[in-house]
C-alpha positions as semicolon CSV with decimal commas, in nm:
position;residue;x (nm);y (nm);z (nm)
1;M;9,289;7,861;6,740
2;T;9,253;7,638;6,467
3;T;9,407;7,703;6,169
4;R;9,282;7,555;5,803
5;K;9,343;7,489;5,492
6;L;9,304;7,669;5,147
7;G;9,423;7,491;4,833
8;V;9,545;7,720;4,531
9;V;9,636;7,639;4,162
10;M;9,898;7,921;4,107
11;N;9,886;7,908;3,695
12;G;10,166;8,108;3,521
13;V;10,431;8,102;3,862
14;T;10,731;8,087;3,580
15;G;10,677;8,491;3,463
16;R;10,857;8,777;3,661
17;M;10,531;8,866;3,849
18;G;10,375;8,575;3,928
19;Y;10,708;8,433;4,054
20;R;10,871;8,779;4,233
21;Q;10,475;8,896;4,384
22;H;10,253;8,654;4,404
23;L;10,447;8,322;4,501
24;V;10,770;8,451;4,686
25;R;10,630;8,796;4,844
26;S;10,279;8,701;4,854
27;V;10,138;8,316;4,910
28;L;10,454;8,233;5,025
29;A;10,528;8,507;5,289
30;I;10,173;8,424;5,370
31;R;10,255;8,063;5,506
32;E;10,597;8,184;5,646
33;A;10,376;8,393;5,890
34;G;10,160;8,080;6,003
35;G;9,857;8,207;5,716
36;V;9,570;8,439;5,723
37;E;9,377;8,623;6,003
38;L;9,039;8,603;5,983
39;A;8,777;8,750;6,239
40;D;8,744;8,545;6,486
41;G;9,113;8,465;6,537
42;S;9,172;8,179;6,354
43;R;9,414;8,133;6,062
44;V;9,406;8,025;5,695
45;Q;9,696;7,852;5,548
46;L;9,700;7,862;5,152
47;E;9,847;7,545;5,017
48;P;9,960;7,626;4,706
49;V;9,941;7,407;4,361
50;L;10,163;7,489;4,091
51;V;10,093;7,495;3,751
52;G;10,233;7,612;3,364
53;R;10,360;7,495;3,061
54;N;10,726;7,439;3,134
55;A;10,773;7,116;3,344
56;D;11,112;7,189;3,434
57;K;11,050;7,552;3,546
58;L;10,812;7,442;3,764
59;E;11,008;7,153;3,905
60;E;11,337;7,407;3,976
61;I;11,100;7,662;4,159
62;A;10,909;7,385;4,376
63;T;11,251;7,217;4,501
64;R;11,378;7,631;4,532
65;H;11,108;7,703;4,782
66;G;11,093;7,345;4,934
67;L;10,695;7,247;4,790
68;T;10,598;6,949;4,650
69;R;10,282;6,964;4,454
70;W;10,286;7,127;4,062
71;T;10,190;6,997;3,742
72;T;10,174;7,069;3,361
73;D;9,761;6,943;3,312
74;L;9,534;7,238;3,461
75;D;9,242;6,995;3,406
76;A;9,371;6,797;3,673
77;A;9,447;7,084;3,899
78;L;9,083;7,206;3,837
79;G;8,974;6,883;3,888
80;D;9,103;6,860;4,281
81;D;8,803;6,921;4,516
82;D;9,092;7,026;4,737
83;L;9,187;7,377;4,534
84;P;8,894;7,588;4,527
85;L;9,084;7,873;4,478
86;Y;9,210;8,010;4,122
87;F;9,507;8,249;4,039
88;D;9,619;8,337;3,714
89;A;9,957;8,516;3,605
90;Q;9,950;8,422;3,218
91;L;10,002;8,618;2,923
92;T;9,688;8,800;2,866
93;A;9,611;8,616;2,545
94;V;9,545;8,322;2,725
95;R;9,416;8,438;3,055
96;E;9,050;8,420;2,962
97;K;9,009;8,071;2,822
98;S;9,184;7,955;3,138
99;I;8,985;8,114;3,322
100;V;8,660;8,041;3,185
101;R;8,734;7,658;3,286
102;A;8,841;7,788;3,631
103;I;8,448;7,901;3,663
104;D;8,354;7,600;3,498
105;A;8,534;7,393;3,732
106;G;8,337;7,597;4,034
107;K;8,666;7,759;4,111
108;H;8,707;8,112;4,304
109;I;8,908;8,331;4,098
110;Y;9,126;8,596;4,163
111;T;9,359;8,663;3,814
112;E;9,632;8,981;3,768
113;K;9,462;9,220;3,515
114;P;9,364;9,241;3,259
115;V;9,125;9,036;3,329
116;A;9,099;8,974;2,888
117;E;9,227;9,095;2,620
118;S;8,852;9,290;2,578
119;V;8,536;9,446;2,735
120;E;8,348;9,168;2,529
121;G;8,545;8,920;2,671
122;A;8,558;9,049;3,035
123;L;8,185;9,123;3,074
124;A;8,163;8,747;2,975
125;L;8,353;8,648;3,233
126;A;8,195;8,874;3,499
127;R;7,863;8,700;3,412
128;H;8,007;8,378;3,383
129;A;8,130;8,385;3,701
130;E;7,847;8,544;3,874
131;A;7,612;8,252;3,675
132;A;7,788;8,047;3,850
133;G;7,862;8,154;4,239
134;V;8,236;8,162;4,212
135;K;8,369;8,460;4,432
136;N;8,639;8,695;4,152
137;G;8,848;8,962;4,183
138;V;9,119;9,122;3,992
139;V;9,457;9,227;4,153
140;H;9,452;9,663;4,210
141;D;9,817;9,670;4,415
142;K;9,880;9,983;4,304
143;L;9,604;10,142;4,567
144;Y;9,803;9,957;4,835
145;L;10,132;10,135;4,798
146;P;10,221;10,326;5,075
147;G;10,233;10,636;4,865
148;L;9,945;10,627;4,770
149;L;9,797;10,519;5,123
150;K;9,898;10,778;5,251
151;L;9,760;10,960;4,975
152;K;9,423;10,799;5,026
153;R;9,455;10,885;5,407
154;L;9,456;11,316;5,343
155;M;9,186;11,250;5,072
156;D;8,939;11,115;5,409
157;S;9,133;11,407;5,619
158;G;9,003;11,658;5,359
159;F;9,321;11,801;5,347
160;F;9,263;11,898;4,983
161;G;8,960;12,127;5,024
162;Q;8,818;12,102;4,640
163;V;9,057;11,862;4,439
164;L;9,173;12,023;4,117
165;S;9,353;11,835;3,926
166;V;9,621;11,518;3,877
167;R;9,921;11,503;3,699
168;G;10,124;11,132;3,654
169;E;10,435;11,033;3,549
170;F;10,501;10,706;3,511
171;G;10,759;10,477;3,332
172;Y;11,169;10,455;3,277
173;W;11,365;10,330;2,997
174;V;11,354;9,985;2,900
175;F;11,692;9,821;2,738
176;E;11,619;9,780;2,327
177;G;11,810;9,412;2,444
178;D;12,088;9,503;2,207
179;W;12,358;9,618;2,390
180;Q;12,246;9,569;2,755
181;S;11,935;9,320;2,840
182;A;11,542;9,474;2,856
183;Q;11,408;9,462;3,172
184;R;11,073;9,323;3,102
185;P;10,984;9,031;2,845
186;S;10,994;9,072;2,493
187;W;10,574;9,018;2,430
188;N;10,496;9,345;2,619
189;Y;10,612;9,556;2,256
190;R;10,369;9,237;2,047
191;A;10,085;9,403;1,998
192;E;9,896;8,999;1,891
193;D;10,058;8,885;2,202
194;G;9,859;9,140;2,395
195;G;10,130;9,405;2,449
196;G;10,132;9,763;2,460
197;I;10,160;10,013;2,781
198;V;9,793;10,172;2,713
199;V;9,653;9,779;2,789
200;D;9,898;9,712;3,083
201;M;9,896;10,066;3,256
202;F;9,514;10,249;3,183
203;C;9,367;9,946;3,381
204;H;9,589;10,088;3,615
205;W;9,507;10,383;3,584
206;N;9,149;10,335;3,588
207;Y;9,117;10,210;3,924
208;V;9,343;10,452;4,108
209;L;9,214;10,752;3,959
210;E;8,766;10,549;4,018
211;N;8,922;10,458;4,359
212;L;9,056;10,772;4,465
213;F;8,909;11,074;4,290
214;G;8,604;10,964;4,113
215;A;8,531;10,728;3,812
216;V;8,656;10,826;3,459
217;N;8,378;11,040;3,239
218;A;8,627;11,113;2,869
219;V;8,937;11,034;2,818
220;T;9,149;11,238;2,499
221;A;9,483;10,968;2,402
222;K;9,806;10,944;2,201
223;A;9,922;10,595;2,205
224;V;10,311;10,575;2,009
225;T;10,574;10,332;1,971
226;H;10,870;10,549;1,966
227;I;11,102;10,241;1,949
228;P;10,989;10,037;1,638
229;E;11,267;9,711;1,640
230;R;11,408;9,551;1,975
231;V;11,560;9,242;2,032
232;D;11,373;8,947;2,199
233;E;11,541;8,713;2,501
234;K;11,684;8,476;2,199
235;G;11,882;8,763;2,097
236;E;11,705;8,789;1,774
237;R;11,537;9,175;1,618
238;Y;11,164;9,165;1,606
239;A;10,928;9,429;1,557
240;A;10,788;9,638;1,812
241;T;10,401;9,649;1,649
242;A;10,272;9,771;2,044
243;D;10,278;10,111;2,152
244;D;10,560;10,194;2,437
245;S;10,423;10,479;2,541
246;A;10,065;10,684;2,607
247;Y;9,989;11,067;2,692
248;A;9,643;11,165;2,793
249;I;9,433;11,338;2,980
250;F;9,153;11,199;3,160
251;E;8,808;11,360;3,247
252;L;8,651;11,286;3,598
253;E;8,324;11,344;3,747
254;G;8,326;11,634;3,960
255;G;8,560;11,869;3,685
256;I;8,878;11,663;3,804
257;I;9,146;11,662;3,512
258;A;9,415;11,446;3,548
259;Q;9,668;11,415;3,281
260;L;9,871;11,126;3,286
261;N;10,231;11,008;3,117
262;S;10,272;10,614;3,080
263;S;10,609;10,525;2,868
264;W;10,879;10,311;2,857
265;C;11,116;10,533;2,699
266;V;11,176;10,813;2,943
267;R;11,450;10,864;3,161
268;V;11,391;10,914;3,497
269;H;11,454;11,242;3,643
270;R;11,241;11,221;3,996
271;D;11,224;11,054;4,305
272;E;10,984;10,738;4,268
273;L;10,918;10,511;3,941
274;V;10,570;10,639;3,952
275;E;10,482;10,998;4,105
276;F;10,170;11,155;4,140
277;Q;10,051;11,560;4,162
278;V;9,755;11,668;4,299
279;D;9,658;11,998;4,340
280;G;9,353;12,092;4,550
281;T;9,225;12,440;4,697
282;K;9,363;12,396;5,023
283;G;9,682;12,241;4,957
284;S;9,904;11,991;4,695
285;V;10,059;11,621;4,706
286;V;10,321;11,459;4,548
287;A;10,256;11,085;4,611
288;G;10,506;10,807;4,493
289;L;10,548;10,458;4,574
290;H;10,708;10,505;4,888
291;K;10,726;10,858;4,968
292;C;10,430;11,133;4,993
293;V;10,477;11,510;5,035
294;I;10,267;11,791;5,123
295;Q;10,254;12,187;5,017
296;P;9,897;12,347;5,271
297;R;9,793;12,653;5,126
298;E;9,938;12,831;5,459
299;A;10,272;12,766;5,308
300;T;10,259;12,753;4,974
301;P;10,542;13,032;4,822
302;K;10,472;13,307;4,635
303;P;10,679;13,257;4,311
304;V;10,708;13,558;4,027
305;W;10,813;13,487;3,638
306;N;11,158;13,650;3,610
307;P;11,328;13,495;3,347
308;D;11,598;13,751;3,430
309;L;11,741;13,613;3,707
310;A;11,844;13,307;3,812
311;E;11,591;13,101;4,083
312;T;11,787;13,066;4,437
313;R;11,513;12,971;4,622
314;S;11,468;12,533;4,616
315;Y;11,113;12,450;4,603
316;R;11,143;12,061;4,622
317;S;11,274;12,174;4,992
318;Q;10,996;12,383;5,095
319;W;10,746;12,053;5,093
320;Q;10,685;11,859;5,450
321;E;10,688;11,481;5,437
322;V;10,406;11,267;5,518
323;P;10,522;11,018;5,763
324;D;10,459;10,640;5,828
325;N;10,256;10,636;6,108
326;E;10,172;10,247;6,012
327;D;10,357;9,926;5,899
328;F;10,309;9,930;5,516
329;G;10,358;9,574;5,414
330;N;10,383;9,439;5,089
331;G;10,086;9,563;4,837
332;F;10,048;9,259;4,609
333;R;10,061;9,009;5,003
334;A;9,807;9,255;5,187
335;Q;9,493;9,203;4,799
336;W;9,558;8,802;4,860
337;E;9,515;8,836;5,227
338;Q;9,182;9,058;5,191
339;F;9,037;8,814;4,857
340;V;9,134;8,537;5,106
341;R;8,915;8,654;5,400
342;H;8,664;8,718;5,085
343;V;8,681;8,327;4,977
344;V;8,668;8,274;5,328
345;E;8,442;8,443;5,587
346;D;8,253;8,682;5,303
347;A;8,455;8,997;5,412
348;P;8,435;9,250;5,158
349;H;8,666;9,295;4,866
350;P;8,560;9,554;4,579
351;Y;8,788;9,463;4,313
352;D;8,589;9,216;4,113
353;F;8,567;9,134;3,717
354;M;8,344;9,441;3,685
355;A;8,591;9,671;3,792
356;G;8,831;9,485;3,541
357;V;8,578;9,551;3,312
358;R;8,592;9,924;3,367
359;G;8,996;9,916;3,333
360;I;8,942;9,718;3,004
361;R;8,722;9,989;2,891
362;L;8,961;10,250;2,958
363;A;9,209;10,103;2,739
364;E;9,003;10,057;2,451
365;A;8,887;10,412;2,467
366;G;9,262;10,512;2,504
367;L;9,328;10,331;2,201
368;E;9,050;10,454;2,033
369;S;9,050;10,805;2,118
370;S;9,468;10,783;1,959
371;R;9,351;10,603;1,682
372;E;9,111;10,829;1,532
373;N;9,279;11,151;1,697
374;R;8,949;11,254;1,920
375;R;8,778;11,262;2,292
376;V;8,611;10,944;2,351
377;S;8,351;10,952;2,592
378;L;8,258;10,721;2,877
379;A;7,979;10,853;3,103
């Protein structure tokens, strides 16, 4: 079978996510495997051109991975007809303008989320892409996690009966940067640079809830900044102007209630950095990044509240682990492959700019709810 080439402009690969997940674990991994396999058995090999503002970093990354093409001139890359696909992993604050330039250049667009800083900006991009006739997609990586793929399998099997509620815990302690370096870039904690956990995580929660359980009809949220001052990469103190924690209740279609806590100020006392408990009339599930355990109705214990007696039963041991039953690859790579097939052979890819718009809409509604101390309807 033949192998064709697909040139990709990769903007923002010097950042943590752009480099680790998108360049190394997705595009370069695809290249090492011989390309993306299409329905007819042929393959598409990705040919990346690295783009960014720091020439030294770009050259170092290119040299490290045996790549020959990199540039600090985005317009030059967008002007190359051999590069029909544009990918963006830049800071949110500069992403929108770059995507507009890529659409104007006739490129298909694949981008990290959020696609823009506001619903209006994201809608404008969606309409612009539609008018230009270019295909577009937004990263929905959480849907490809092994734990959530197992959860989806259980949903499709009818395991739950009627789903009643979802409870989620996400987060970990991000060091302030003084006596230990922070695990996240400082811009995450500056609202003026597009930071904040609501903007970051509510976009994820929207597509997770929407694709697994149902659209979000309303939100009640409280966003807070627990740690008001941090230390940046240069060792300088700065004011944390963005929220670092958010506590939310989401009302979903069908009457399902989801409660999700998101925090960079929480110490982990759970099996994984994110866990979702889903309770239904016929069974319950706890799903994380990789692991998924179930407790069906028939195997549910019968606890009795008695504060005078110490509990001797191990409730965790009464849950059964769901087997993998298949090889779950890297979720970022899986969606890259899906979007490449969408571009080349028009295979389905439902996670377009409008899906990104809905994520930003939920984030804005969450911030509005917190700011005005009220429930915000999205229906």
